[in-house]
């Protein structure tokens, strides 16, 4: 590896190897890079969402509805499972999105006690625009990798993440 190809993680690992030669610091080679990349991704996500006047949590709820397909509608329970938040948090989020005109509630015709949450036309347009912008930014983040390397990295990360995403 040339000096030009070294990154901050290489410097960090070298310092730890000097300071703590008794420890195997090899996990830092991968996980510190994943952590640093996550920070760059978070910045890109926040910028894309802000450009479309959305908070990250709003984007999460709106994209869950968008992925559901027409009529872009889910129960609050399905939304909380998709976004991994509590019932109280989801109720608050739906309320705020409804006040902003991005979603609407309607009675669930199959469950008299239930409601369904759906995207409004404004919500659909906003989430589609934000998602397109996010993908452009994510393509930029990956621009130093060709398609083959991107697929290989995705496969390795999938292997690493699979145990965490398994149902309990």
PDB file of N, CA and C in Angstrom, residues 64-143:
ATOM      1  N   UNK A  64     -41.561   3.686   4.311  1.00  0.00           N
ATOM      2  CA  UNK A  64     -42.247   2.434   4.651  1.00  0.00           C
ATOM      3  C   UNK A  64     -43.591   2.371   3.932  1.00  0.00           C
ATOM      4  N   UNK A  65     -44.305   3.487   3.922  1.00  0.00           N
ATOM      5  CA  UNK A  65     -45.588   3.537   3.203  1.00  0.00           C
ATOM      6  C   UNK A  65     -45.365   3.402   1.699  1.00  0.00           C
ATOM      7  N   UNK A  66     -44.351   4.065   1.175  1.00  0.00           N
ATOM      8  CA  UNK A  66     -44.084   4.033  -0.267  1.00  0.00           C
ATOM      9  C   UNK A  66     -43.733   2.619  -0.721  1.00  0.00           C
ATOM     10  N   UNK A  67     -42.928   1.909   0.076  1.00  0.00           N
ATOM     11  CA  UNK A  67     -42.532   0.542  -0.284  1.00  0.00           C
ATOM     12  C   UNK A  67     -43.707  -0.425  -0.242  1.00  0.00           C
ATOM     13  N   UNK A  68     -44.759  -0.073   0.475  1.00  0.00           N
ATOM     14  CA  UNK A  68     -45.924  -0.954   0.571  1.00  0.00           C
ATOM     15  C   UNK A  68     -46.650  -1.067  -0.769  1.00  0.00           C
ATOM     16  N   UNK A  69     -46.377  -0.163  -1.695  1.00  0.00           N
ATOM     17  CA  UNK A  69     -47.057  -0.176  -2.990  1.00  0.00           C
ATOM     18  C   UNK A  69     -48.442   0.440  -2.881  1.00  0.00           C
ATOM     19  N   UNK A  70     -49.041   0.671  -4.050  1.00  0.00           N
ATOM     20  CA  UNK A  70     -50.364   1.300  -4.065  1.00  0.00           C
ATOM     21  C   UNK A  70     -51.319   0.480  -3.230  1.00  0.00           C
ATOM     22  N   UNK A  71     -52.109   1.084  -2.439  1.00  0.00           N
ATOM     23  CA  UNK A  71     -52.381   2.511  -2.262  1.00  0.00           C
ATOM     24  C   UNK A  71     -51.476   3.208  -1.242  1.00  0.00           C
ATOM     25  N   UNK A  72     -50.244   2.683  -1.034  1.00  0.00           N
ATOM     26  CA  UNK A  72     -49.266   3.281  -0.114  1.00  0.00           C
ATOM     27  C   UNK A  72     -49.873   3.439   1.279  1.00  0.00           C
ATOM     28  N   UNK A  73     -50.309   2.317   1.820  1.00  0.00           N
ATOM     29  CA  UNK A  73     -51.104   2.334   3.049  1.00  0.00           C
ATOM     30  C   UNK A  73     -50.690   1.170   3.951  1.00  0.00           C
ATOM     31  N   UNK A  74     -50.570   1.458   5.246  1.00  0.00           N
ATOM     32  CA  UNK A  74     -50.252   0.433   6.242  1.00  0.00           C
ATOM     33  C   UNK A  74     -50.980   0.753   7.537  1.00  0.00           C
ATOM     34  N   UNK A  75     -51.098  -0.248   8.379  1.00  0.00           N
ATOM     35  CA  UNK A  75     -51.625  -0.006   9.725  1.00  0.00           C
ATOM     36  C   UNK A  75     -50.510   0.611  10.568  1.00  0.00           C
ATOM     37  N   UNK A  76     -50.867   1.315  11.639  1.00  0.00           N
ATOM     38  CA  UNK A  76     -49.819   1.822  12.531  1.00  0.00           C
ATOM     39  C   UNK A  76     -48.924   0.704  13.064  1.00  0.00           C
ATOM     40  N   UNK A  77     -49.483  -0.473  13.320  1.00  0.00           N
ATOM     41  CA  UNK A  77     -48.684  -1.597  13.788  1.00  0.00           C
ATOM     42  C   UNK A  77     -47.644  -2.035  12.768  1.00  0.00           C
ATOM     43  N   UNK A  78     -48.048  -2.095  11.507  1.00  0.00           N
ATOM     44  CA  UNK A  78     -47.094  -2.459  10.454  1.00  0.00           C
ATOM     45  C   UNK A  78     -46.016  -1.386  10.318  1.00  0.00           C
ATOM     46  N   UNK A  79     -46.399  -0.125  10.491  1.00  0.00           N
ATOM     47  CA  UNK A  79     -45.419   0.963  10.427  1.00  0.00           C
ATOM     48  C   UNK A  79     -44.404   0.873  11.564  1.00  0.00           C
ATOM     49  N   UNK A  80     -44.869   0.555  12.756  1.00  0.00           N
ATOM     50  CA  UNK A  80     -43.912   0.490  13.863  1.00  0.00           C
ATOM     51  C   UNK A  80     -42.978  -0.694  13.713  1.00  0.00           C
ATOM     52  N   UNK A  81     -43.462  -1.798  13.145  1.00  0.00           N
ATOM     53  CA  UNK A  81     -42.570  -2.933  12.886  1.00  0.00           C
ATOM     54  C   UNK A  81     -41.544  -2.577  11.802  1.00  0.00           C
ATOM     55  N   UNK A  82     -41.968  -1.821  10.804  1.00  0.00           N
ATOM     56  CA  UNK A  82     -41.070  -1.441   9.705  1.00  0.00           C
ATOM     57  C   UNK A  82     -40.017  -0.436  10.145  1.00  0.00           C
ATOM     58  N   UNK A  83     -40.346   0.377  11.157  1.00  0.00           N
ATOM     59  CA  UNK A  83     -39.425   1.440  11.567  1.00  0.00           C
ATOM     60  C   UNK A  83     -38.789   1.204  12.932  1.00  0.00           C
ATOM     61  N   UNK A  84     -39.166   0.117  13.593  1.00  0.00           N
ATOM     62  CA  UNK A  84     -38.564  -0.280  14.872  1.00  0.00           C
ATOM     63  C   UNK A  84     -38.693   0.790  15.955  1.00  0.00           C
ATOM     64  N   UNK A  85     -39.890   1.354  16.088  1.00  0.00           N
ATOM     65  CA  UNK A  85     -40.158   2.305  17.170  1.00  0.00           C
ATOM     66  C   UNK A  85     -41.329   1.798  18.000  1.00  0.00           C
ATOM     67  N   UNK A  86     -41.557   2.452  19.140  1.00  0.00           N
ATOM     68  CA  UNK A  86     -42.657   2.048  20.019  1.00  0.00           C
ATOM     69  C   UNK A  86     -43.986   2.575  19.492  1.00  0.00           C
ATOM     70  N   UNK A  87     -45.059   2.031  20.034  1.00  0.00           N
ATOM     71  CA  UNK A  87     -46.400   2.437  19.647  1.00  0.00           C
ATOM     72  C   UNK A  87     -46.634   3.924  19.903  1.00  0.00           C
ATOM     73  N   UNK A  88     -46.235   4.401  21.080  1.00  0.00           N
ATOM     74  CA  UNK A  88     -46.413   5.816  21.409  1.00  0.00           C
ATOM     75  C   UNK A  88     -45.641   6.728  20.478  1.00  0.00           C
ATOM     76  N   UNK A  89     -44.426   6.322  20.143  1.00  0.00           N
ATOM     77  CA  UNK A  89     -43.612   7.107  19.212  1.00  0.00           C
ATOM     78  C   UNK A  89     -44.269   7.144  17.846  1.00  0.00           C
ATOM     79  N   UNK A  90     -44.766   5.989  17.383  1.00  0.00           N
ATOM     80  CA  UNK A  90     -45.391   5.949  16.066  1.00  0.00           C
ATOM     81  C   UNK A  90     -46.646   6.810  16.030  1.00  0.00           C
ATOM     82  N   UNK A  91     -47.460   6.770  17.071  1.00  0.00           N
ATOM     83  CA  UNK A  91     -48.667   7.608  17.119  1.00  0.00           C
ATOM     84  C   UNK A  91     -48.290   9.079  16.973  1.00  0.00           C
ATOM     85  N   UNK A  92     -47.270   9.495  17.700  1.00  0.00           N
ATOM     86  CA  UNK A  92     -46.808  10.886  17.620  1.00  0.00           C
ATOM     87  C   UNK A  92     -46.320  11.220  16.216  1.00  0.00           C
ATOM     88  N   UNK A  93     -45.601  10.311  15.623  1.00  0.00           N
ATOM     89  CA  UNK A  93     -45.076  10.558  14.275  1.00  0.00           C
ATOM     90  C   UNK A  93     -46.190  10.646  13.243  1.00  0.00           C
ATOM     91  N   UNK A  94     -47.157   9.768  13.346  1.00  0.00           N
ATOM     92  CA  UNK A  94     -48.292   9.816  12.416  1.00  0.00           C
ATOM     93  C   UNK A  94     -49.040  11.132  12.594  1.00  0.00           C
ATOM     94  N   UNK A  95     -49.263  11.533  13.841  1.00  0.00           N
ATOM     95  CA  UNK A  95     -49.936  12.814  14.107  1.00  0.00           C
ATOM     96  C   UNK A  95     -49.200  13.962  13.432  1.00  0.00           C
ATOM     97  N   UNK A  96     -47.899  14.005  13.593  1.00  0.00           N
ATOM     98  CA  UNK A  96     -47.111  15.106  13.034  1.00  0.00           C
ATOM     99  C   UNK A  96     -47.098  15.073  11.506  1.00  0.00           C
ATOM    100  N   UNK A  97     -47.006  13.899  10.930  1.00  0.00           N
ATOM    101  CA  UNK A  97     -47.039  13.781   9.474  1.00  0.00           C
ATOM    102  C   UNK A  97     -48.408  14.146   8.914  1.00  0.00           C
ATOM    103  N   UNK A  98     -49.464  13.795   9.638  1.00  0.00           N
ATOM    104  CA  UNK A  98     -50.816  14.164   9.208  1.00  0.00           C
ATOM    105  C   UNK A  98     -50.998  15.680   9.275  1.00  0.00           C
ATOM    106  N   UNK A  99     -50.500  16.292  10.343  1.00  0.00           N
ATOM    107  CA  UNK A  99     -50.589  17.758  10.456  1.00  0.00           C
ATOM    108  C   UNK A  99     -49.835  18.444   9.321  1.00  0.00           C
ATOM    109  N   UNK A 100     -48.746  17.835   8.862  1.00  0.00           N
ATOM    110  CA  UNK A 100     -47.953  18.400   7.765  1.00  0.00           C
ATOM    111  C   UNK A 100     -48.562  18.098   6.399  1.00  0.00           C
ATOM    112  N   UNK A 101     -49.642  17.301   6.375  1.00  0.00           N
ATOM    113  CA  UNK A 101     -50.299  16.982   5.108  1.00  0.00           C
ATOM    114  C   UNK A 101     -49.584  15.924   4.290  1.00  0.00           C
ATOM    115  N   UNK A 102     -48.716  15.134   4.924  1.00  0.00           N
ATOM    116  CA  UNK A 102     -47.959  14.113   4.201  1.00  0.00           C
ATOM    117  C   UNK A 102     -48.601  12.736   4.265  1.00  0.00           C
ATOM    118  N   UNK A 103     -49.416  12.488   5.290  1.00  0.00           N
ATOM    119  CA  UNK A 103     -50.169  11.238   5.407  1.00  0.00           C
ATOM    120  C   UNK A 103     -51.586  11.561   5.852  1.00  0.00           C
ATOM    121  N   UNK A 104     -52.456  10.569   5.689  1.00  0.00           N
ATOM    122  CA  UNK A 104     -53.824  10.698   6.214  1.00  0.00           C
ATOM    123  C   UNK A 104     -54.204   9.366   6.847  1.00  0.00           C
ATOM    124  N   UNK A 105     -55.145   9.454   7.769  1.00  0.00           N
ATOM    125  CA  UNK A 105     -55.683   8.250   8.415  1.00  0.00           C
ATOM    126  C   UNK A 105     -57.083   8.017   7.880  1.00  0.00           C
ATOM    127  N   UNK A 106     -57.458   6.730   7.857  1.00  0.00           N
ATOM    128  CA  UNK A 106     -58.852   6.386   7.544  1.00  0.00           C
ATOM    129  C   UNK A 106     -59.187   5.127   8.322  1.00  0.00           C
ATOM    130  N   UNK A 107     -60.441   4.927   8.614  1.00  0.00           N
ATOM    131  CA  UNK A 107     -60.827   3.702   9.326  1.00  0.00           C
ATOM    132  C   UNK A 107     -60.458   2.472   8.498  1.00  0.00           C
ATOM    133  N   UNK A 108     -60.033   1.436   9.178  1.00  0.00           N
ATOM    134  CA  UNK A 108     -59.715   0.175   8.521  1.00  0.00           C
ATOM    135  C   UNK A 108     -61.019  -0.565   8.277  1.00  0.00           C
ATOM    136  N   UNK A 109     -61.390  -0.808   7.012  1.00  0.00           N
ATOM    137  CA  UNK A 109     -62.662  -1.474   6.731  1.00  0.00           C
ATOM    138  C   UNK A 109     -62.720  -2.921   7.232  1.00  0.00           C
ATOM    139  N   UNK A 110     -61.560  -3.512   7.521  1.00  0.00           N
ATOM    140  CA  UNK A 110     -61.529  -4.896   7.990  1.00  0.00           C
ATOM    141  C   UNK A 110     -61.413  -4.997   9.507  1.00  0.00           C
ATOM    142  N   UNK A 111     -61.218  -3.870  10.180  1.00  0.00           N
ATOM    143  CA  UNK A 111     -61.069  -3.868  11.638  1.00  0.00           C
ATOM    144  C   UNK A 111     -61.684  -2.579  12.161  1.00  0.00           C
ATOM    145  N   UNK A 112     -62.870  -2.673  12.725  1.00  0.00           N
ATOM    146  CA  UNK A 112     -63.601  -1.478  13.169  1.00  0.00           C
ATOM    147  C   UNK A 112     -62.801  -0.629  14.157  1.00  0.00           C
ATOM    148  N   UNK A 113     -61.920  -1.243  14.917  1.00  0.00           N
ATOM    149  CA  UNK A 113     -61.139  -0.496  15.900  1.00  0.00           C
ATOM    150  C   UNK A 113     -59.870   0.093  15.304  1.00  0.00           C
ATOM    151  N   UNK A 114     -59.492  -0.351  14.127  1.00  0.00           N
ATOM    152  CA  UNK A 114     -58.210   0.038  13.548  1.00  0.00           C
ATOM    153  C   UNK A 114     -58.300   1.182  12.558  1.00  0.00           C
ATOM    154  N   UNK A 115     -57.139   1.715  12.239  1.00  0.00           N
ATOM    155  CA  UNK A 115     -57.021   2.749  11.209  1.00  0.00           C
ATOM    156  C   UNK A 115     -55.928   2.333  10.239  1.00  0.00           C
ATOM    157  N   UNK A 116     -55.966   2.927   9.086  1.00  0.00           N
ATOM    158  CA  UNK A 116     -54.913   2.755   8.092  1.00  0.00           C
ATOM    159  C   UNK A 116     -54.298   4.121   7.830  1.00  0.00           C
ATOM    160  N   UNK A 117     -53.013   4.139   7.610  1.00  0.00           N
ATOM    161  CA  UNK A 117     -52.278   5.374   7.334  1.00  0.00           C
ATOM    162  C   UNK A 117     -51.810   5.293   5.888  1.00  0.00           C
ATOM    163  N   UNK A 118     -52.044   6.350   5.123  1.00  0.00           N
ATOM    164  CA  UNK A 118     -51.629   6.340   3.725  1.00  0.00           C
ATOM    165  C   UNK A 118     -50.948   7.651   3.361  1.00  0.00           C
ATOM    166  N   UNK A 119     -50.126   7.582   2.320  1.00  0.00           N
ATOM    167  CA  UNK A 119     -49.472   8.779   1.797  1.00  0.00           C
ATOM    168  C   UNK A 119     -50.488   9.670   1.103  1.00  0.00           C
ATOM    169  N   UNK A 120     -50.357  10.969   1.298  1.00  0.00           N
ATOM    170  CA  UNK A 120     -51.111  11.921   0.489  1.00  0.00           C
ATOM    171  C   UNK A 120     -50.328  12.137  -0.811  1.00  0.00           C
ATOM    172  N   UNK A 121     -50.916  12.843  -1.757  1.00  0.00           N
ATOM    173  CA  UNK A 121     -50.182  13.151  -2.990  1.00  0.00           C
ATOM    174  C   UNK A 121     -48.930  13.956  -2.663  1.00  0.00           C
ATOM    175  N   UNK A 122     -49.056  14.890  -1.708  1.00  0.00           N
ATOM    176  CA  UNK A 122     -47.906  15.694  -1.293  1.00  0.00           C
ATOM    177  C   UNK A 122     -46.835  14.801  -0.664  1.00  0.00           C
ATOM    178  N   UNK A 123     -47.250  13.868   0.195  1.00  0.00           N
ATOM    179  CA  UNK A 123     -46.308  12.953   0.820  1.00  0.00           C
ATOM    180  C   UNK A 123     -45.609  12.075  -0.196  1.00  0.00           C
ATOM    181  N   UNK A 124     -46.358  11.580  -1.168  1.00  0.00           N
ATOM    182  CA  UNK A 124     -45.783  10.744  -2.216  1.00  0.00           C
ATOM    183  C   UNK A 124     -44.752  11.523  -3.025  1.00  0.00           C
ATOM    184  N   UNK A 125     -45.090  12.731  -3.433  1.00  0.00           N
ATOM    185  CA  UNK A 125     -44.158  13.548  -4.217  1.00  0.00           C
ATOM    186  C   UNK A 125     -42.902  13.864  -3.406  1.00  0.00           C
ATOM    187  N   UNK A 126     -43.078  14.183  -2.126  1.00  0.00           N
ATOM    188  CA  UNK A 126     -41.943  14.559  -1.282  1.00  0.00           C
ATOM    189  C   UNK A 126     -41.013  13.372  -1.057  1.00  0.00           C
ATOM    190  N   UNK A 127     -41.579  12.202  -0.743  1.00  0.00           N
ATOM    191  CA  UNK A 127     -40.723  11.046  -0.472  1.00  0.00           C
ATOM    192  C   UNK A 127     -40.038  10.569  -1.748  1.00  0.00           C
ATOM    193  N   UNK A 128     -40.725  10.630  -2.882  1.00  0.00           N
ATOM    194  CA  UNK A 128     -40.090  10.224  -4.136  1.00  0.00           C
ATOM    195  C   UNK A 128     -38.922  11.141  -4.485  1.00  0.00           C
ATOM    196  N   UNK A 129     -39.095  12.443  -4.309  1.00  0.00           N
ATOM    197  CA  UNK A 129     -38.017  13.391  -4.604  1.00  0.00           C
ATOM    198  C   UNK A 129     -36.840  13.197  -3.653  1.00  0.00           C
ATOM    199  N   UNK A 130     -37.128  13.019  -2.378  1.00  0.00           N
ATOM    200  CA  UNK A 130     -36.057  12.828  -1.393  1.00  0.00           C
ATOM    201  C   UNK A 130     -35.311  11.522  -1.652  1.00  0.00           C
ATOM    202  N   UNK A 131     -36.045  10.479  -2.008  1.00  0.00           N
ATOM    203  CA  UNK A 131     -35.411   9.188  -2.268  1.00  0.00           C
ATOM    204  C   UNK A 131     -34.498   9.273  -3.489  1.00  0.00           C
ATOM    205  N   UNK A 132     -34.956   9.936  -4.535  1.00  0.00           N
ATOM    206  CA  UNK A 132     -34.125  10.110  -5.735  1.00  0.00           C
ATOM    207  C   UNK A 132     -32.848  10.870  -5.389  1.00  0.00           C
ATOM    208  N   UNK A 133     -32.979  11.926  -4.600  1.00  0.00           N
ATOM    209  CA  UNK A 133     -31.820  12.710  -4.187  1.00  0.00           C
ATOM    210  C   UNK A 133     -30.884  11.867  -3.329  1.00  0.00           C
ATOM    211  N   UNK A 134     -31.440  11.094  -2.416  1.00  0.00           N
ATOM    212  CA  UNK A 134     -30.620  10.229  -1.559  1.00  0.00           C
ATOM    213  C   UNK A 134     -29.831   9.228  -2.401  1.00  0.00           C
ATOM    214  N   UNK A 135     -30.477   8.614  -3.368  1.00  0.00           N
ATOM    215  CA  UNK A 135     -29.780   7.632  -4.206  1.00  0.00           C
ATOM    216  C   UNK A 135     -28.650   8.283  -4.993  1.00  0.00           C
ATOM    217  N   UNK A 136     -28.848   9.495  -5.472  1.00  0.00           N
ATOM    218  CA  UNK A 136     -27.782  10.215  -6.174  1.00  0.00           C
ATOM    219  C   UNK A 136     -26.589  10.390  -5.239  1.00  0.00           C
ATOM    220  N   UNK A 137     -26.859  10.792  -4.010  1.00  0.00           N
ATOM    221  CA  UNK A 137     -25.782  10.991  -3.034  1.00  0.00           C
ATOM    222  C   UNK A 137     -25.109   9.666  -2.661  1.00  0.00           C
ATOM    223  N   UNK A 138     -25.885   8.596  -2.562  1.00  0.00           N
ATOM    224  CA  UNK A 138     -25.305   7.301  -2.242  1.00  0.00           C
ATOM    225  C   UNK A 138     -24.445   6.780  -3.395  1.00  0.00           C
ATOM    226  N   UNK A 139     -24.882   7.021  -4.625  1.00  0.00           N
ATOM    227  CA  UNK A 139     -24.047   6.658  -5.777  1.00  0.00           C
ATOM    228  C   UNK A 139     -22.717   7.407  -5.703  1.00  0.00           C
ATOM    229  N   UNK A 140     -22.764   8.681  -5.324  1.00  0.00           N
ATOM    230  CA  UNK A 140     -21.533   9.464  -5.183  1.00  0.00           C
ATOM    231  C   UNK A 140     -20.615   8.862  -4.122  1.00  0.00           C
ATOM    232  N   UNK A 141     -21.191   8.419  -2.989  1.00  0.00           N
ATOM    233  CA  UNK A 141     -20.383   7.812  -1.932  1.00  0.00           C
ATOM    234  C   UNK A 141     -19.672   6.549  -2.411  1.00  0.00           C
ATOM    235  N   UNK A 142     -20.293   5.839  -3.322  1.00  0.00           N
ATOM    236  CA  UNK A 142     -19.739   4.571  -3.812  1.00  0.00           C
ATOM    237  C   UNK A 142     -18.947   4.720  -5.115  1.00  0.00           C
ATOM    238  N   UNK A 143     -18.758   5.936  -5.566  1.00  0.00           N
ATOM    239  CA  UNK A 143     -18.184   6.166  -6.896  1.00  0.00           C
ATOM    240  C   UNK A 143     -16.762   5.644  -7.068  1.00  0.00           C
TER     241      UNK A 143
END
